[in-house]
Amino acid sequence: MPIQVTCPKCLKRFQVSDKFAGKTGPCPNCKSQLKVPDKSEEVTIHVPDDGAPKDRTGKSVLKPIKRKETDVTKKGLLITGGAILAAIAVAVGMRLTGGLPLAGLILGAIAIAPPLVWAGYSFVHDSELEPYVGPELRNRVLICSVLFAALWLLYAFIPSYLFDLEAPSEMSYLVFGIIFSVMLVIGAFISVAAFELEFASGLAHAGLYLIATILLGVIAGVTFAGVIPV
């Protein structure tokens, strides 16, 4: 069996027959004299045993675990896109018929939440972690959707209570910005708790929903702030 030899001078690696074990000879590359190690000095590196059951050839009989992905599918895109288009159509219809009341805005926020929450999670989840799929994903999406929609209760009641307003739309743009920021931060914590996201990803997840609902409200003719009371 050949012996692996490394020249200490030029670091050239080569093999020699085991009959030269322990003998001295020239390096085929730099011609310097070197000693061929004995067989007892040869180091053999063994592959560590993984403890898995093996067949007659020594190969593992266990199949590797395939990673589940929750990337955006064609069906999911169609459902999400259809829901958004339907929401836009309803918003346009409401605008043409005189605007959307606050109750309608809240109902719309609830209806549009599940597809936006699902689509948002598909984009912001950590690809290094095993994603939620199936019933577990559905349940988390529904819980997160309800809590996201409930954020609009902060807009609907807190400013009116604190500043004695007749309607939330009478708040200033500064107050609306503060309320929106509070809603965004709370929404981020909801996303983190529901989907185990990083906080930055939670902000993006909640922001997608809040901005989408605001845009739909604007399309429907909702004025969120800046109305001067008569």
Coordinates of C-alpha atoms in Angstrom, one line a residue:
M1 CA 0.0 0.0 0.0
P2 CA 1.5 3.4 -1.0
I3 CA 2.8 5.7 1.7
Q4 CA 1.9 9.4 1.6
V5 CA 5.1 11.6 1.9
T6 CA 5.4 15.4 2.2
C7 CA 8.8 16.9 1.6
P8 CA 9.7 19.2 4.5
K9 CA 11.6 21.5 2.2
C10 CA 9.4 22.2 -0.8
L11 CA 6.2 20.8 0.8
K12 CA 5.6 18.6 -2.3
R13 CA 3.3 15.7 -1.6
F14 CA 3.7 12.4 -3.3
Q15 CA 3.4 8.6 -2.8
V16 CA 6.0 5.9 -2.5
S17 CA 5.8 2.2 -2.2
D18 CA 5.7 0.8 1.3
K19 CA 8.9 -1.1 0.6
F20 CA 10.7 2.2 1.1
A21 CA 9.3 2.7 4.6
G22 CA 11.9 4.1 7.0
K23 CA 14.4 4.7 4.2
T24 CA 16.0 7.9 3.0
G25 CA 15.9 9.2 -0.5
P26 CA 15.7 12.3 -2.7
C27 CA 12.5 14.3 -3.2
P28 CA 11.4 14.0 -6.8
N29 CA 10.7 17.7 -6.9
C30 CA 13.6 19.5 -5.1
K31 CA 16.0 16.6 -4.9
S32 CA 16.6 17.2 -1.2
Q33 CA 17.1 14.2 1.0
L34 CA 14.1 13.1 3.2
K35 CA 13.1 10.1 5.2
V36 CA 10.1 8.0 4.3
P37 CA 8.0 7.5 7.4
D38 CA 7.4 3.9 8.7
K39 CA 4.0 2.4 8.3
S40 CA 3.5 2.7 12.1
E41 CA 4.0 6.5 11.7
E42 CA 1.3 6.8 9.1
V43 CA -1.9 8.6 10.3
T44 CA -5.2 7.3 9.1
I45 CA -8.2 9.6 9.3
H46 CA -11.5 7.8 9.8
V47 CA -14.9 9.2 9.0
P48 CA -16.9 9.6 12.2
D49 CA -19.8 7.3 12.7
D50 CA -23.1 9.2 12.7
G51 CA -24.8 6.4 14.6
A52 CA -27.5 5.9 11.9
P53 CA -28.6 2.4 10.8
K54 CA -26.7 1.3 7.6
D55 CA -27.2 -1.3 4.9
R56 CA -24.7 -4.0 3.8
T57 CA -22.6 -1.5 1.9
G58 CA -22.2 0.8 5.0
K59 CA -24.5 3.5 3.6
S60 CA -27.1 5.1 5.8
V61 CA -30.7 3.9 5.3
L62 CA -32.2 7.1 6.6
K63 CA -33.6 9.6 4.1
P64 CA -32.7 13.3 4.5
I65 CA -35.5 15.5 5.8
K66 CA -36.8 17.8 3.1
R67 CA -37.3 21.4 4.1
K68 CA -40.8 22.7 3.8
E69 CA -41.1 26.1 2.1
T70 CA -43.9 28.7 2.3
D71 CA -42.9 30.7 -0.7
V72 CA -45.6 32.7 -2.5
T73 CA -47.5 30.2 -4.6
K74 CA -49.5 30.9 -7.8
K75 CA -52.7 30.0 -6.0
G76 CA -51.8 32.2 -3.0
L77 CA -51.0 35.1 -5.3
L78 CA -54.3 34.7 -7.1
I79 CA -56.2 34.6 -3.8
T80 CA -54.4 37.6 -2.4
G81 CA -54.6 39.6 -5.7
G82 CA -58.3 38.8 -6.0
A83 CA -59.0 39.9 -2.5
I84 CA -57.1 43.2 -3.0
L85 CA -58.8 43.9 -6.3
A86 CA -62.2 43.2 -4.7
A87 CA -61.4 45.5 -1.9
I88 CA -60.3 48.2 -4.3
A89 CA -63.5 47.7 -6.3
V90 CA -65.6 48.0 -3.1
A91 CA -63.6 51.1 -2.0
V92 CA -64.2 52.8 -5.4
G93 CA -67.9 51.9 -5.2
M94 CA -68.2 53.4 -1.7
R95 CA -66.5 56.6 -2.9
L96 CA -68.9 56.9 -5.7
T97 CA -71.9 56.5 -3.4
G98 CA -70.9 59.1 -0.9
G99 CA -67.9 57.7 1.1
L100 CA -67.3 55.0 3.6
P101 CA -68.5 55.2 7.2
L102 CA -66.2 54.3 10.1
A103 CA -68.0 51.0 10.6
G104 CA -67.4 50.1 7.0
L105 CA -63.8 51.0 7.3
I106 CA -63.4 48.6 10.3
L107 CA -65.3 45.8 8.4
G108 CA -63.0 46.4 5.4
A109 CA -59.9 46.3 7.6
I110 CA -61.1 42.9 9.0
A111 CA -61.9 41.5 5.5
I112 CA -58.6 42.5 3.9
A113 CA -56.5 41.4 6.8
P114 CA -56.1 37.6 6.2
P115 CA -54.7 37.8 2.6
L116 CA -52.4 40.7 3.6
V117 CA -51.1 38.9 6.7
W118 CA -50.5 35.7 4.7
A119 CA -48.7 37.5 1.9
G120 CA -46.7 39.6 4.3
Y121 CA -45.5 36.5 6.2
S122 CA -44.5 34.8 2.9
F123 CA -42.2 37.7 2.1
V124 CA -40.7 38.6 5.5
H125 CA -40.3 35.2 7.3
D126 CA -36.7 34.1 8.0
S127 CA -35.7 31.7 5.2
E128 CA -33.2 30.1 7.6
L129 CA -36.0 28.9 9.9
E130 CA -38.7 26.3 9.3
P131 CA -41.8 28.2 8.1
Y132 CA -45.3 27.6 9.4
V133 CA -47.5 25.7 7.0
G134 CA -50.9 24.1 6.9
P135 CA -53.4 24.5 9.7
E136 CA -50.8 26.0 12.0
L137 CA -50.1 28.8 9.5
R138 CA -53.9 29.3 8.9
N139 CA -54.6 29.7 12.7
R140 CA -51.7 32.1 13.2
V141 CA -52.9 34.2 10.2
L142 CA -56.4 34.4 11.5
I143 CA -55.3 35.4 15.0
C144 CA -52.9 38.0 13.6
S145 CA -55.6 39.3 11.3
V146 CA -58.1 39.8 14.1
L147 CA -55.5 41.6 16.2
F148 CA -54.4 43.7 13.3
A149 CA -57.9 44.8 12.6
A150 CA -58.4 45.6 16.2
L151 CA -55.6 48.2 16.0
W152 CA -58.0 50.5 14.2
L153 CA -60.0 50.7 17.4
L154 CA -57.1 52.8 18.7
Y155 CA -57.7 55.2 15.9
A156 CA -61.4 55.2 16.3
F157 CA -61.7 55.8 20.0
I158 CA -58.5 56.9 21.7
P159 CA -58.1 60.4 20.1
S160 CA -61.8 61.1 20.4
Y161 CA -61.7 60.2 24.1
L162 CA -58.5 62.1 24.8
F163 CA -59.2 65.3 22.9
D164 CA -63.0 65.3 23.1
L165 CA -63.5 65.1 19.3
E166 CA -66.7 64.5 17.5
A167 CA -65.0 62.2 15.0
P168 CA -61.5 60.7 14.6
S169 CA -61.0 62.6 11.4
E170 CA -60.9 65.9 13.4
M171 CA -57.5 65.0 14.9
S172 CA -54.5 66.8 13.6
Y173 CA -52.1 65.2 11.2
L174 CA -49.5 65.2 14.0
V175 CA -51.8 63.3 16.3
F176 CA -52.6 60.9 13.5
G177 CA -48.9 60.3 12.9
I178 CA -48.5 59.5 16.6
I179 CA -51.4 57.2 16.6
F180 CA -50.2 55.5 13.5
S181 CA -46.7 55.0 15.0
V182 CA -48.3 53.4 18.1
M183 CA -50.4 51.1 15.9
L184 CA -47.3 50.2 13.9
V185 CA -45.2 49.3 17.0
I186 CA -48.1 47.3 18.6
G187 CA -48.6 45.6 15.2
A188 CA -44.9 44.7 15.1
F189 CA -45.1 43.0 18.5
I190 CA -48.2 41.1 17.3
S191 CA -46.3 39.8 14.3
V192 CA -43.3 38.9 16.4
A193 CA -45.6 36.9 18.8
A194 CA -47.7 35.3 16.0
F195 CA -44.9 34.3 13.6
E196 CA -41.7 34.5 15.7
L197 CA -40.3 37.2 13.4
E198 CA -37.4 39.6 14.0
F199 CA -38.7 43.0 15.2
A200 CA -37.7 44.7 12.0
S201 CA -39.6 42.1 10.0
G202 CA -42.5 42.6 12.3
L203 CA -42.5 46.3 11.5
A204 CA -42.5 45.5 7.8
H205 CA -45.3 43.0 8.3
A206 CA -47.6 45.3 10.3
G207 CA -46.7 48.3 8.1
L208 CA -47.8 46.4 4.9
Y209 CA -51.2 45.9 6.4
L210 CA -51.7 49.4 7.9
I211 CA -50.5 51.2 4.8
A212 CA -52.7 49.0 2.6
T213 CA -55.8 49.7 4.7
I214 CA -55.1 53.4 4.7
L215 CA -54.7 53.5 0.9
L216 CA -58.0 51.6 0.5
G217 CA -59.6 54.0 2.9
V218 CA -58.4 57.0 0.9
I219 CA -59.7 55.4 -2.3
A220 CA -63.0 54.9 -0.6
G221 CA -63.1 58.6 0.3
V222 CA -62.2 58.3 4.0
T223 CA -60.5 61.4 5.6
F224 CA -58.3 60.1 8.4
A225 CA -57.3 63.5 9.8
G226 CA -57.2 67.2 9.4
V227 CA -61.0 67.8 9.2
I228 CA -61.9 71.2 10.8
P229 CA -65.0 70.8 12.9
V230 CA -67.8 73.2 12.0

